[in-house]
Structure formats: C-alpha cells, structure tokens
Tab-separated table of C-alpha atoms and ligand atoms in Angstrom:
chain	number	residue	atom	x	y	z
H	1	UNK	CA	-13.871	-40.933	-19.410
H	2	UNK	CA	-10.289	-42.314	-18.649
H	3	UNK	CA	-8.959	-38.739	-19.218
H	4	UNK	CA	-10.986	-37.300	-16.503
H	5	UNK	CA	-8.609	-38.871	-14.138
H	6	UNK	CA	-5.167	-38.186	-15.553
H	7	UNK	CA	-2.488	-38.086	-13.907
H	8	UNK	CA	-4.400	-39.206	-10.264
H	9	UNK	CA	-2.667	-41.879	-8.175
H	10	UNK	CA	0.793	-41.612	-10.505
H	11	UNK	CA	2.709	-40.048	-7.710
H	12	UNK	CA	5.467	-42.223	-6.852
H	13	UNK	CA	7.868	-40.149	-4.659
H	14	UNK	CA	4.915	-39.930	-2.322
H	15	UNK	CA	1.766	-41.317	-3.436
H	16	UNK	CA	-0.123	-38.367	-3.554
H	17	UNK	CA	-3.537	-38.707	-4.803
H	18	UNK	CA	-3.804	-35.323	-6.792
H	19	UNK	CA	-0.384	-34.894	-8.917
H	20	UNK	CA	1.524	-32.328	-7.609
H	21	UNK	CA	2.732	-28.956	-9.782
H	22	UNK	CA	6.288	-28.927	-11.537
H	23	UNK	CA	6.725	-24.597	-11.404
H	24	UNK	CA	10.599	-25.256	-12.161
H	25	UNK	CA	11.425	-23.964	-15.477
H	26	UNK	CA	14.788	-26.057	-15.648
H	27	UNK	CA	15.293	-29.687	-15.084
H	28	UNK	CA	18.872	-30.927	-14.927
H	29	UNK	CA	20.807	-32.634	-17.419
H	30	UNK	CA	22.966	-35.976	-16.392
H	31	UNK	CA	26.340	-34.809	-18.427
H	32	UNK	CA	26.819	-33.645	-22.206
H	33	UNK	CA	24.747	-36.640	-23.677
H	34	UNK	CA	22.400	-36.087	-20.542
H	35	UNK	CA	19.657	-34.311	-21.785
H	36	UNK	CA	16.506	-35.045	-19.920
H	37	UNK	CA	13.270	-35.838	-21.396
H	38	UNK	CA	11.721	-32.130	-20.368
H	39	UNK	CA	14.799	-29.747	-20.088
H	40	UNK	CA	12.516	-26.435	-19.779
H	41	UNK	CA	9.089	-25.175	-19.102
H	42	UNK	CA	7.948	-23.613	-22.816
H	43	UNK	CA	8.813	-26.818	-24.632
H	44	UNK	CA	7.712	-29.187	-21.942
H	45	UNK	CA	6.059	-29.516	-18.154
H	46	UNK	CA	5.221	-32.708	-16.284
H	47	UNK	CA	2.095	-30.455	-15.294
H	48	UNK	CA	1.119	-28.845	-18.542
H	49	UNK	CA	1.741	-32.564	-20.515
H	50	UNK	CA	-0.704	-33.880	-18.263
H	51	UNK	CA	-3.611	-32.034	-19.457
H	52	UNK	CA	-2.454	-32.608	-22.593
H	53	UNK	CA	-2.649	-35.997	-22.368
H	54	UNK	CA	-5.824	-35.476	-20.639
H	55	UNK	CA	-7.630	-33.770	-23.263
H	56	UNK	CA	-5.613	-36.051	-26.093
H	57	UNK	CA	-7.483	-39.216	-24.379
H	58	UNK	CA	-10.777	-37.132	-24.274
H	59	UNK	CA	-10.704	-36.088	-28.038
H	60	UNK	CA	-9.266	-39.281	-28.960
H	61	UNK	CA	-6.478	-37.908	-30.599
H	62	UNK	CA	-2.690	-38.730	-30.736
H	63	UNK	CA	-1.706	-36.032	-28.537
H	64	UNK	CA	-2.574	-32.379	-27.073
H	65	UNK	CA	-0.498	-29.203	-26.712
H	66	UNK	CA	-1.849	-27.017	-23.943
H	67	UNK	CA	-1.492	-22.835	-24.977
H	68	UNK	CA	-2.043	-19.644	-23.018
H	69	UNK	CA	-5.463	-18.759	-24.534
H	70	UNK	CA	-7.898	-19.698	-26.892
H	71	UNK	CA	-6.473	-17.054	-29.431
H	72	UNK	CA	-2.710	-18.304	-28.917
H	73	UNK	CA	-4.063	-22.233	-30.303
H	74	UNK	CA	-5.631	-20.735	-32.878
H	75	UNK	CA	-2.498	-19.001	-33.402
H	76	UNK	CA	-0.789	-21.595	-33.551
H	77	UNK	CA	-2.936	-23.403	-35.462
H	78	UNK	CA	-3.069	-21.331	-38.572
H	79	UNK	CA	0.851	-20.671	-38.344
H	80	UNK	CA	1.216	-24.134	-38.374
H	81	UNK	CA	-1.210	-24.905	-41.820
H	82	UNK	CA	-1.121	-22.068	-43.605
H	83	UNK	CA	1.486	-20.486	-45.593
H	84	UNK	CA	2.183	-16.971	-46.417
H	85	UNK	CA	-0.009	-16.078	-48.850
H	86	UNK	CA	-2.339	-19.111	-48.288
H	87	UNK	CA	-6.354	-19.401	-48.334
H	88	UNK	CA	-8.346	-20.065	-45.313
H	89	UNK	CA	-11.767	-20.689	-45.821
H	90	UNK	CA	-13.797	-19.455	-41.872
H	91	UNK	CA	-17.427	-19.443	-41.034
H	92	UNK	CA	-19.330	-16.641	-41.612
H	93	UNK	CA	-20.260	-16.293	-37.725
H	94	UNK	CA	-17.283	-17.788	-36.305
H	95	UNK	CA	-16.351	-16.807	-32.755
H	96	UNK	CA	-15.181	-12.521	-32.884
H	97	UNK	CA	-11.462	-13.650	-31.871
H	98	UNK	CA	-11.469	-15.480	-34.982
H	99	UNK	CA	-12.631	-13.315	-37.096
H	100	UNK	CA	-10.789	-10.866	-35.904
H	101	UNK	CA	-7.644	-12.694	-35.675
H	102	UNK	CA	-7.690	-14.107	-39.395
H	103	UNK	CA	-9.170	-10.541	-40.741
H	104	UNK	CA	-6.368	-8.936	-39.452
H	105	UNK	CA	-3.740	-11.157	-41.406
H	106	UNK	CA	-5.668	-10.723	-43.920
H	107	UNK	CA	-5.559	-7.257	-43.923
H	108	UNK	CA	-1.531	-7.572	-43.632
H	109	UNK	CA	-1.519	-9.899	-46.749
H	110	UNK	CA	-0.246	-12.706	-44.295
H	111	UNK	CA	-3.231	-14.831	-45.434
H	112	UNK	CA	-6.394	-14.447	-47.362
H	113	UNK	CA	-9.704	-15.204	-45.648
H	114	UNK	CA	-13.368	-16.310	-47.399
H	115	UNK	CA	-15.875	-16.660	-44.337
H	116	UNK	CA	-18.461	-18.780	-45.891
H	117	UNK	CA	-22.253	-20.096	-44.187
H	118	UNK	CA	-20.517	-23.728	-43.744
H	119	UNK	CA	-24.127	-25.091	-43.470
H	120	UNK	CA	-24.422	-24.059	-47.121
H	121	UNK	CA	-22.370	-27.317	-48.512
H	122	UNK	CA	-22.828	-25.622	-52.023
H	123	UNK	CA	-21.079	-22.483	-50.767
H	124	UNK	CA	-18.000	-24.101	-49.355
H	125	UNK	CA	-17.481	-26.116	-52.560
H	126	UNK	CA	-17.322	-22.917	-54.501
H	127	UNK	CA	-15.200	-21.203	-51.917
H	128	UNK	CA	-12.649	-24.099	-51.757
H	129	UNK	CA	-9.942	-23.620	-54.923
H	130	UNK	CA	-7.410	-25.799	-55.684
H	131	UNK	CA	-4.144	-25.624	-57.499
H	132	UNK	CA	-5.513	-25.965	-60.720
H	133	UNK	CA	-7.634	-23.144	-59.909
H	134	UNK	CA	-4.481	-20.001	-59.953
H	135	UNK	CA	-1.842	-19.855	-58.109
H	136	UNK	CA	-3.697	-20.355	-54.608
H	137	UNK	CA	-5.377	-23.519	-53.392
H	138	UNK	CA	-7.056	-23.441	-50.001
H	139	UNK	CA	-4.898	-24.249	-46.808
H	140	UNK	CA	-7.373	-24.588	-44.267
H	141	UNK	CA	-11.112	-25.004	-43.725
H	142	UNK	CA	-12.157	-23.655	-40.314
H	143	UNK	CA	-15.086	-25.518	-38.142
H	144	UNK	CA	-16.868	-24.115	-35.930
H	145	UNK	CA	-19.640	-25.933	-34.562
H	146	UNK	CA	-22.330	-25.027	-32.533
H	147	UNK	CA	-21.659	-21.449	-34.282
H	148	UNK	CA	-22.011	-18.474	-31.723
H	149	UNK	CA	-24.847	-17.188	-31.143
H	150	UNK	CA	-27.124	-18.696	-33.334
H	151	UNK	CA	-26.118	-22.450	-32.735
H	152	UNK	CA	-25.571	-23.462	-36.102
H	153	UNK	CA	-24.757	-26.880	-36.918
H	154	UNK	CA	-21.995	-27.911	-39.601
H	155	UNK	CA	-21.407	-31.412	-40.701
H	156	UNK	CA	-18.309	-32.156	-39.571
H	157	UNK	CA	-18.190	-35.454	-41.596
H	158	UNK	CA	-18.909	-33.801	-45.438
H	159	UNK	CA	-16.955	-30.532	-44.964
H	160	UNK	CA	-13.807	-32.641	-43.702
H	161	UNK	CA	-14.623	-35.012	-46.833
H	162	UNK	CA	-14.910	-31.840	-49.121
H	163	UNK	CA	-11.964	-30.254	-47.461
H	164	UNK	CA	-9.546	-33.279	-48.037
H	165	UNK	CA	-10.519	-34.133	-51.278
H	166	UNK	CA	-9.241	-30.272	-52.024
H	167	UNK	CA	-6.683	-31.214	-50.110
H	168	UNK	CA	-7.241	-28.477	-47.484
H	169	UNK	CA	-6.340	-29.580	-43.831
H	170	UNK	CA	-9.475	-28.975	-41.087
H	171	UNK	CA	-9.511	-27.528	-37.807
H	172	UNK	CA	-13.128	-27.922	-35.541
H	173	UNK	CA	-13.311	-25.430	-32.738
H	174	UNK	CA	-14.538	-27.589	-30.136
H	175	UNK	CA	-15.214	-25.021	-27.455
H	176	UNK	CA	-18.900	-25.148	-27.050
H	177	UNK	CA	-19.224	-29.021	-26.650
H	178	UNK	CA	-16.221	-29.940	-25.306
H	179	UNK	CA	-15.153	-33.636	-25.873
H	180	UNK	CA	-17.755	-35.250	-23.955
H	181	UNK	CA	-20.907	-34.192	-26.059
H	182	UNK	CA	-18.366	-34.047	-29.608
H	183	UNK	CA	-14.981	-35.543	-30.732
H	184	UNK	CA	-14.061	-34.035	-33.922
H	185	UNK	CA	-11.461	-36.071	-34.608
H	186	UNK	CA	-14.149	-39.261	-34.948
H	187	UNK	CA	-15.753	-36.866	-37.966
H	188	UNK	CA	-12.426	-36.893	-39.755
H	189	UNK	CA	-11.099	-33.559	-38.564
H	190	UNK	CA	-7.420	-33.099	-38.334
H	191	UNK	CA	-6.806	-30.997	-35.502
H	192	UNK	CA	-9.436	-30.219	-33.058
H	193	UNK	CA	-8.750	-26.842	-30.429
H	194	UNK	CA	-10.582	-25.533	-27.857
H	195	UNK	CA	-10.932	-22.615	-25.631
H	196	UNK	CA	-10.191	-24.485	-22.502
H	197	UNK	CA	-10.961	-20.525	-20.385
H	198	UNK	CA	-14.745	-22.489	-21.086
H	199	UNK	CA	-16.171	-26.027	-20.019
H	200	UNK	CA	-13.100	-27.193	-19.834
H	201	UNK	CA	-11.412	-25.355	-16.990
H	202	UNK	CA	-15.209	-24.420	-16.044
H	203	UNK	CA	-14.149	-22.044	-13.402
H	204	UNK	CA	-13.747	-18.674	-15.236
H	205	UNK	CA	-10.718	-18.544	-13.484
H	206	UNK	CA	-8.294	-19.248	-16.036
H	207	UNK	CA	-7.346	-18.428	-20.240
H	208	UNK	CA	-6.672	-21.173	-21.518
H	209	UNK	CA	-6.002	-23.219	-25.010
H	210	UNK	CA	-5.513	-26.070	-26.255
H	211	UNK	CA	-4.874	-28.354	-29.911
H	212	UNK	CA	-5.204	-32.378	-30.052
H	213	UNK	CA	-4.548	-33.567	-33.654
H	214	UNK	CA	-5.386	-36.796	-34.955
H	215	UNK	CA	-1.884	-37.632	-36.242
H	216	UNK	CA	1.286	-38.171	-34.290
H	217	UNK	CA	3.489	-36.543	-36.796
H	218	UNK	CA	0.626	-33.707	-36.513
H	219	UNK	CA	1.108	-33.479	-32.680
H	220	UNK	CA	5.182	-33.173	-33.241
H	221	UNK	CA	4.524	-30.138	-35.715
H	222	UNK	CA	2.293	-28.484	-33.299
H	223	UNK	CA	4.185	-29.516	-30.466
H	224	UNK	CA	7.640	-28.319	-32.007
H	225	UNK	CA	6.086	-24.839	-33.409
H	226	UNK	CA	4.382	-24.376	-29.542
H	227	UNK	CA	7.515	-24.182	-28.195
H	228	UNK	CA	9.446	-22.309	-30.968
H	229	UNK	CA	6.679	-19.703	-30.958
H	230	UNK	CA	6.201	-19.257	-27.125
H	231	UNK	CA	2.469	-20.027	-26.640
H	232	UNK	CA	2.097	-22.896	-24.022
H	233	UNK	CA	0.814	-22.430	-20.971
H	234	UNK	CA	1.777	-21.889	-17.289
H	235	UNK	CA	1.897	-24.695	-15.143
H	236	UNK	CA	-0.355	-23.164	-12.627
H	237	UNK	CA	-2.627	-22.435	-15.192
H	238	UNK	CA	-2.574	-26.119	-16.484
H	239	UNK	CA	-2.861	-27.462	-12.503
H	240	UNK	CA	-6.206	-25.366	-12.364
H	241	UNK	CA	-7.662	-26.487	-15.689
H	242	UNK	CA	-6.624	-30.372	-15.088
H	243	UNK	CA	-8.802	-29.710	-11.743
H	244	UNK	CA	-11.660	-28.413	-13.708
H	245	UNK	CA	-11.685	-31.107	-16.352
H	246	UNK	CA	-12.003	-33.365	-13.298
H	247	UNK	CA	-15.426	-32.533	-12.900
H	248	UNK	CA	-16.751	-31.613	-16.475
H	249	UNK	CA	-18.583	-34.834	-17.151
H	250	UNK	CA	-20.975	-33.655	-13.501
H	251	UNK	CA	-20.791	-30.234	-14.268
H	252	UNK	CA	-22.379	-31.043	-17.998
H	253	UNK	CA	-24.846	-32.720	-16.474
H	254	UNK	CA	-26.409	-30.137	-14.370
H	255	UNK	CA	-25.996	-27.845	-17.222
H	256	UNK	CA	-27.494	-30.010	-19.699
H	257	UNK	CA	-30.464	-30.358	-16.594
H	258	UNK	CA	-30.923	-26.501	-16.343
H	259	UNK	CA	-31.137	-25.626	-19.575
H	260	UNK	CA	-33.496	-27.968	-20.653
H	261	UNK	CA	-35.649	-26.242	-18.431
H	262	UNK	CA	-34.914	-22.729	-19.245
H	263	UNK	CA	-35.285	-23.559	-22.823
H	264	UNK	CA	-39.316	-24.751	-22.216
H	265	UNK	CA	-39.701	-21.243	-20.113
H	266	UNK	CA	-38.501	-19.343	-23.038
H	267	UNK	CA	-40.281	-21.006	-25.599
H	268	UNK	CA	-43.471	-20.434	-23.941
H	269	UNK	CA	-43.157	-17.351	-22.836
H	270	UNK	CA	-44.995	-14.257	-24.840
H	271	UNK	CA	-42.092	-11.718	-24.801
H	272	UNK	CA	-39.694	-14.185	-26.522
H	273	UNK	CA	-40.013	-13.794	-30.061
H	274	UNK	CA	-37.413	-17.115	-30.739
H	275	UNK	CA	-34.730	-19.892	-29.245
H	276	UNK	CA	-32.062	-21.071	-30.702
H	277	UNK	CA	-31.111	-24.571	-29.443
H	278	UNK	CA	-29.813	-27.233	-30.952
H	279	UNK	CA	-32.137	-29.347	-28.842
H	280	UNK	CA	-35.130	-28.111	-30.111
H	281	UNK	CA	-36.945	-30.051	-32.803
H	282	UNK	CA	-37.794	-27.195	-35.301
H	283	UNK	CA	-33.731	-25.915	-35.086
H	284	UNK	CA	-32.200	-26.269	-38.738
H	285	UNK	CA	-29.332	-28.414	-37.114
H	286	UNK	CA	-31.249	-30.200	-34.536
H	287	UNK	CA	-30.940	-33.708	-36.869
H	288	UNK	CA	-27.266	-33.049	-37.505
H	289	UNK	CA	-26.754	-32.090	-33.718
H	290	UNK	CA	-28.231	-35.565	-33.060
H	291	UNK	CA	-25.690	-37.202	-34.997
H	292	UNK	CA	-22.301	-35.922	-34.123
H	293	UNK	CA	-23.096	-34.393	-30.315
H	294	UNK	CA	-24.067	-36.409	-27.314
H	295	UNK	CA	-26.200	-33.499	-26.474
H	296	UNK	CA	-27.381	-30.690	-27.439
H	297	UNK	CA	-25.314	-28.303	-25.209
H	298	UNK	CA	-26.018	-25.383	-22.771
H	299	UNK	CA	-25.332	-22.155	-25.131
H	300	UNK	CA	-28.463	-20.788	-26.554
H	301	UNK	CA	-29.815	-17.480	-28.053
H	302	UNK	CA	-33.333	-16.204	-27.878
H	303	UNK	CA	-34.731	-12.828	-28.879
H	304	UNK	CA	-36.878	-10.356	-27.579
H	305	UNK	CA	-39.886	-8.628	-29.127
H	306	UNK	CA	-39.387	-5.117	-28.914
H	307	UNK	CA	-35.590	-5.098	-29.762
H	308	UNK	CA	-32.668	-2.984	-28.099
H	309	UNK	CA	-35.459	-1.209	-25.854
H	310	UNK	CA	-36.700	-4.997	-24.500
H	311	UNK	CA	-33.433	-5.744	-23.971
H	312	UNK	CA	-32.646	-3.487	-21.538
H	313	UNK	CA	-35.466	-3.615	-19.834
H	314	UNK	CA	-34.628	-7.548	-19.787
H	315	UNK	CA	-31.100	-6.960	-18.156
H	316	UNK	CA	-32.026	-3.749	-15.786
H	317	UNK	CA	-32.271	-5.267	-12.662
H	318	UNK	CA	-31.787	-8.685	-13.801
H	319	UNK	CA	-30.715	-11.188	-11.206
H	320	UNK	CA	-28.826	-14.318	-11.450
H	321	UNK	CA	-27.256	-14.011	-14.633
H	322	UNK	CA	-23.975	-12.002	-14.678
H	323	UNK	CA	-23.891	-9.732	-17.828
H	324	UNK	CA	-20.556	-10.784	-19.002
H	325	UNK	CA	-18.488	-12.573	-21.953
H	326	UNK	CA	-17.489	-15.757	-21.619
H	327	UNK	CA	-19.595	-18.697	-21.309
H	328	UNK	CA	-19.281	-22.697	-20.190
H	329	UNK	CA	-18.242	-21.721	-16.377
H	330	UNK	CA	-20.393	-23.082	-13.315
H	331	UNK	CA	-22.091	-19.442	-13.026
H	332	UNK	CA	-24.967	-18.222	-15.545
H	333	UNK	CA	-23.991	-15.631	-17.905
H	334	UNK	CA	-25.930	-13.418	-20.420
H	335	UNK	CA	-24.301	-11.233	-22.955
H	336	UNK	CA	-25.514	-9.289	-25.792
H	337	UNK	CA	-23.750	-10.345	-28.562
H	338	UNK	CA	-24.416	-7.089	-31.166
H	339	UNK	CA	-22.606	-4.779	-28.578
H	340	UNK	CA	-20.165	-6.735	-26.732
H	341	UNK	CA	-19.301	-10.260	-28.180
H	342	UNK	CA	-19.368	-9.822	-31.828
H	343	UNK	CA	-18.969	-5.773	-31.375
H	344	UNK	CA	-15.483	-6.080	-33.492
H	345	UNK	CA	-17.641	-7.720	-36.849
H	346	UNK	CA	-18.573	-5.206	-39.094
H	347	UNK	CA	-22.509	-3.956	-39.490
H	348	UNK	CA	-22.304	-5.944	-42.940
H	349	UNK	CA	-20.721	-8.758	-41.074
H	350	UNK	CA	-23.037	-9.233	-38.293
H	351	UNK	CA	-25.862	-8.877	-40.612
H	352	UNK	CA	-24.232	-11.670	-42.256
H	353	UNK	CA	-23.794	-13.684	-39.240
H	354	UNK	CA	-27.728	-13.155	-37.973
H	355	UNK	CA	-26.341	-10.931	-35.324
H	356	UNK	CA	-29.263	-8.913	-34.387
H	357	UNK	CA	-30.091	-6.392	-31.651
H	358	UNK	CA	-32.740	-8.334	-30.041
H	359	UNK	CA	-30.273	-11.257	-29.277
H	360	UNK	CA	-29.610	-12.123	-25.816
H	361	UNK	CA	-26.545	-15.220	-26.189
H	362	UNK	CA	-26.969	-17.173	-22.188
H	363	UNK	CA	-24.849	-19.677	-21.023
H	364	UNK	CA	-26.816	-21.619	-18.387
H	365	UNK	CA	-24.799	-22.181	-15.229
H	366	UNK	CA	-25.435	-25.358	-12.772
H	367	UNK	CA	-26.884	-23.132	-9.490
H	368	UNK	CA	-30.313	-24.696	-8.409
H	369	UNK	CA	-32.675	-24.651	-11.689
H	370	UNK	CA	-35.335	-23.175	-9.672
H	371	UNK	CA	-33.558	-20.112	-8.865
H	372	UNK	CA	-32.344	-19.383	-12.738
H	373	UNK	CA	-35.749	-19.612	-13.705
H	374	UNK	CA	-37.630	-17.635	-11.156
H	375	UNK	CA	-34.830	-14.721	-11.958
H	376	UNK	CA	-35.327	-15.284	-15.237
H	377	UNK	CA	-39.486	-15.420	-14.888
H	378	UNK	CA	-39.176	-11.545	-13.745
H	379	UNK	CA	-36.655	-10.208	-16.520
H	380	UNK	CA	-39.084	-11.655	-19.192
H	381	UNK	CA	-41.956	-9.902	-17.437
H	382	UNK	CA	-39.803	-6.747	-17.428
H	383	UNK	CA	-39.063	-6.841	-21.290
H	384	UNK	CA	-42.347	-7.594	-22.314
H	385	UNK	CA	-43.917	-5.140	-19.964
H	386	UNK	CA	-43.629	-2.410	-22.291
H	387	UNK	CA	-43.946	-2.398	-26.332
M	401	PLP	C1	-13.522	-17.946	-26.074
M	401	PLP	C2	-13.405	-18.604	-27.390
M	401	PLP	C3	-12.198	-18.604	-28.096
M	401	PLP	C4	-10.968	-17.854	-27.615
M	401	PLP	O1	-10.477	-18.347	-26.427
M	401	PLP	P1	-9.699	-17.468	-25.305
M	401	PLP	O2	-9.391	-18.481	-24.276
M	401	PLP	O3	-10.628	-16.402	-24.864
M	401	PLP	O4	-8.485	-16.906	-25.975
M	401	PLP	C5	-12.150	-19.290	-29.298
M	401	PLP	N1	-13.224	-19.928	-29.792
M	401	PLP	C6	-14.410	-19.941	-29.161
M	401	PLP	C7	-15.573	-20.667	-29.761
M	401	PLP	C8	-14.540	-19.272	-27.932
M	401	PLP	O5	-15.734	-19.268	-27.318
C-alpha cells in the first residue's frame, strides 16, 4: 500500500502535505556540463515520475512510465517489442482499442496479429512459432485478464511460462483489477500497462496510461522510447490521477461491497438469462480468479431473455446507471457492448469473442448499494415485462 501515499509529506521547500505540480516544461541547466536530472517535460516531470513511481511500487515492478491514454501505452508497448514484420499473438476478446489498434498494423503489414481464446492453453501453443518455425517467431503474447465483457480468466503464470520458453516477451493489461486485486509482474509477466482513465484515476475525469516492467533495463527502453515517441502525459493529468490512486484501495472496497450485492439480485432474478463474474462459483475462471486476484472485481456482464428488444426496454428509463463507455470510475455505468464497446470488431469477430446482443457489460459504482439496486429492481421488471 506504500504507493498509495507517494510523494505525500516530501515537500521540502515548504512542507506541504500534498506535493505540489511542476507545469514548467524547462528546468535550468548549471553550465555546459550542467545538465539537470529532468531538463524537459516529455522526457521527465517531478509530477508525472511520481505516479510512476507510484504505480511501479503498486505493481511491484522496477519502474513506471506514465502516457496520455490507454491506447498511447499500448502504443508504446508494441513499438517497443515488436519489430517490423513481427508476430503478436492477442486475445480473441481483447479490449476494441486493442483490437483495433493491432488490426490496423496489421492491415499496414507493420505487424501480423493471431487473436487466440488464451484460456485455450492448447491454442496458444499452436499459435506461438518460433524461429525454427519460418522466418517469423512470435514477438509478443498479449494478456488480457479479466477479458471484456465476458470476464474471462487467463493464467497468467503458464502463458508467461509458454511465452518465454518461445521466447516471446508478455504484456498483461491490468486495467480491470488494478494492482491491488492483481500484480502481473508476481505471475512472471514482463511489462504490465493499464488504462489508468479507469480505477486508477477513478474519476472519469482524466485519459490516462501507464507501463511498469519488471526489469530496470526494461523501464530504460520504455522510458527512453516514451520520450522519443511523444506519449507521456501532462502533468496536470498525472496530479489528478496521483489524487485518485490515493483513494483506490477505499474506493475498491465499496465497489467490491456493491457488486456483490448486485450480482445475488441478478442471479435471482427471472429476466436474467446469465452473469458473468469471476466471483461466482459456476464461472469457468472463478478457481483461476482465486489464485492470481485478491478479488474478484466489479466488471460483470449478464444477459437478458428476450435479446435487443429486452434490452431496451432494460435501459429506457433506466435510472442510476449512466449508459456510457468506460468503466472503474466512482459512478455506475452500463454499456452495451455489441453496439458501442466492441462496435469496431467484426460480426465474425464478436461472434468469436461471445459478444452477443443480449449483453449488458456494468461497472458497479460505490453510491449507496441500496439505491443501485432498487434502480436496478425496476429496469429488470421493465425487460422482462414483455417477451
Ligand atoms: C479503456 C481501456 C484501454 C484503453 O485506454 P484509454 O485510456 O481509453 O486509451 C485499454 N485496455 C482496457 C482493458 C481498457 O478498458
């Protein structure tokens, strides 16, 4: 938890509790042979470094570079691992960015792409070539774990074994957990990123990125390309998201408090035809969730009996839950993910994925649990009114 408090109580000049925000973009350098230890903002920020020693202590991981967005660490990640030309090997229902992201290179012969069902540890092993394969061994193996929507659960531990022993390198998406309920890096991940727009900043007031790698010459190569490419964040930015991550251990709490109890309404209820939650015994992952989380998260996905016409019946007039993107900030969100999250996979894709039209995706916010549930009490009375 020492991370939570980074940066408190360090101010020397005047002993400010909170650390103050460096905006200057220039520091100034003592003569020729002067050069100070941060000379400008891309490369370095007292501010920005903060957080990324923040999340570095969180992940436990030998050091974090904070990035603009979500996409630009990603970015930055595969620049960083894979070569032109190289393999990537990407869930099958990987987060749309992603997918997006890496199916565009691939469609620019930048990189090629094999999105695989990760849980399927005989499917990655025939996805992952090496050099005495042809002329292309695989770069990178992509985690991404819970999976979005359905909550699948990859084993961090094996894939990172099978990865290495390819000699692939491995990335985990942390986004959905956050380093207080997973830590990557203890599974034998190399570089671990996050979305910090989500629990991290918590807020929904901020994009945000990040990458902690488990190496120090790891956290030099992404802390040298960050600056060369021009993807770390604004100080500001960083400020906000180092005040977020001040609270995410309480904030997780009251999550992890709410949805426990939205998860028994839904379960029970006659218009929900199933949950996805890692928490839940009968939940293909729930043993492997067990192992490498410290909880079992507050994403879920449940579906509706009577498909795209019970789901709008379920969000006209629902209250409570902001239909929106996004997910891990204090307020309740539903989204549906065939028309708006995952809307950029392809019909074969989604079908892939388990994308269906019946899906509602919710991230459960921390307002009073009794109010959630009696909003969401009326929406499930709505969508199961008619069928
Ligand atoms: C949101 C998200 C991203 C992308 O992050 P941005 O901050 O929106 O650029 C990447 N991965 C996952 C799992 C996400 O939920």
């Amino acid at each position: 938890m020492r991370g939570l408090t980074a940066g408190m109580n360090v101010d020397t000049q005047h002993n400010a509790v909170v650390p103050p925000i460096y905006l200057s973009t220039n520091y100034g350098f003592d003569g020729l042979e002067g050069r100070p230890p941060i000379d400008y903002s891309r490369g370095g920020n007292p501010t920005r470094n903060q957080l990324g020693e923040a999340l570095a202590t969180l992940e436990g991981g030998a050091g974090g570079t904070i990035t603009s967005s979500g996409m630009s660490a990603i970015t930055l990640l595969v620049e960083a691992l894979v070569p032109i030309g190289g393999h990537v090997i990407a869930p099958h229902d990987c987060y749309g960015g992603t997918w997006r992201l890496l199916d565009t290179w691939a469609g620019t012969g930048r990189l090629t792409v094999d999105w695989v069902d990760e849980t399927d540890l005989s499917a990655l092993g025939a996805a992952l070539t090496t050099c005495e394969d042809g002329p292309v061994h695989t770069d990178l193996v992509w985690i991404e774990t819970p999976s979005n929507p359905l909550l699948r659960i990859t084993d961090i531990a094996t894939v990172s074994r099978l990865a290495h022993a390819q000699g692939a390198a491995v990335v985990a998406d942390n986004t959905f957990c956050s380093p207080l309920l997973q830590r990557p890096l203890e599974f034998g991940a190399d570089f671990v990123t996050a979305s910090d727009t989500k629990f991290i900043n918590g807020h929904s007031d901020v994009i945000g990125g990040s990458v902690v790698s488990a190496t120090a010459e790891g956290a030099e190569k992404i802390k040298y390309l960050a600056n060369v490419i021009g993807v770390t964040a604004s100080p500001f930015d960083s400020w906000l998201t180092l005040r977020g991550l001040r609270t995410l251990d309480a904030r997780l709490r009251v999550h992890a408090e709410n949805t426990g109890r939205i998860v028994e309404m839904l379960t029970g209820h006659p218009a929900v035809t199933a949950v996805h939650w890692p928490g839940l015994p009968d939940h293909p992952g729930h043993r492997l969730a067990q192992k490498q989380q410290d909880g079992p998260g507050s994403l879920l996905s449940f579906e509706l009996d009577g498909g795209i016409d019970a789901v709008r019946r379920f969000l006209d007039g629902l209250r409570g839950f902001t239909l929106a993107e996004s997910l891990g900030g204090v307020e309740s969100l539903v989204c549906h993910p065939f028309t708006m999250t995952h809307a950029a996979m392809s019909e074969r894709a989604k079908a892939d994925a388990g994308v269906t039209e019946s899906m509602i995706r919710m991230s459960v916010g921390i307002e009073p649990a009794e109010d959630l549930l009696a909003c969401l009490h009326e929406a499930l009375e709505r969508a199961g009114g008619i069928s």
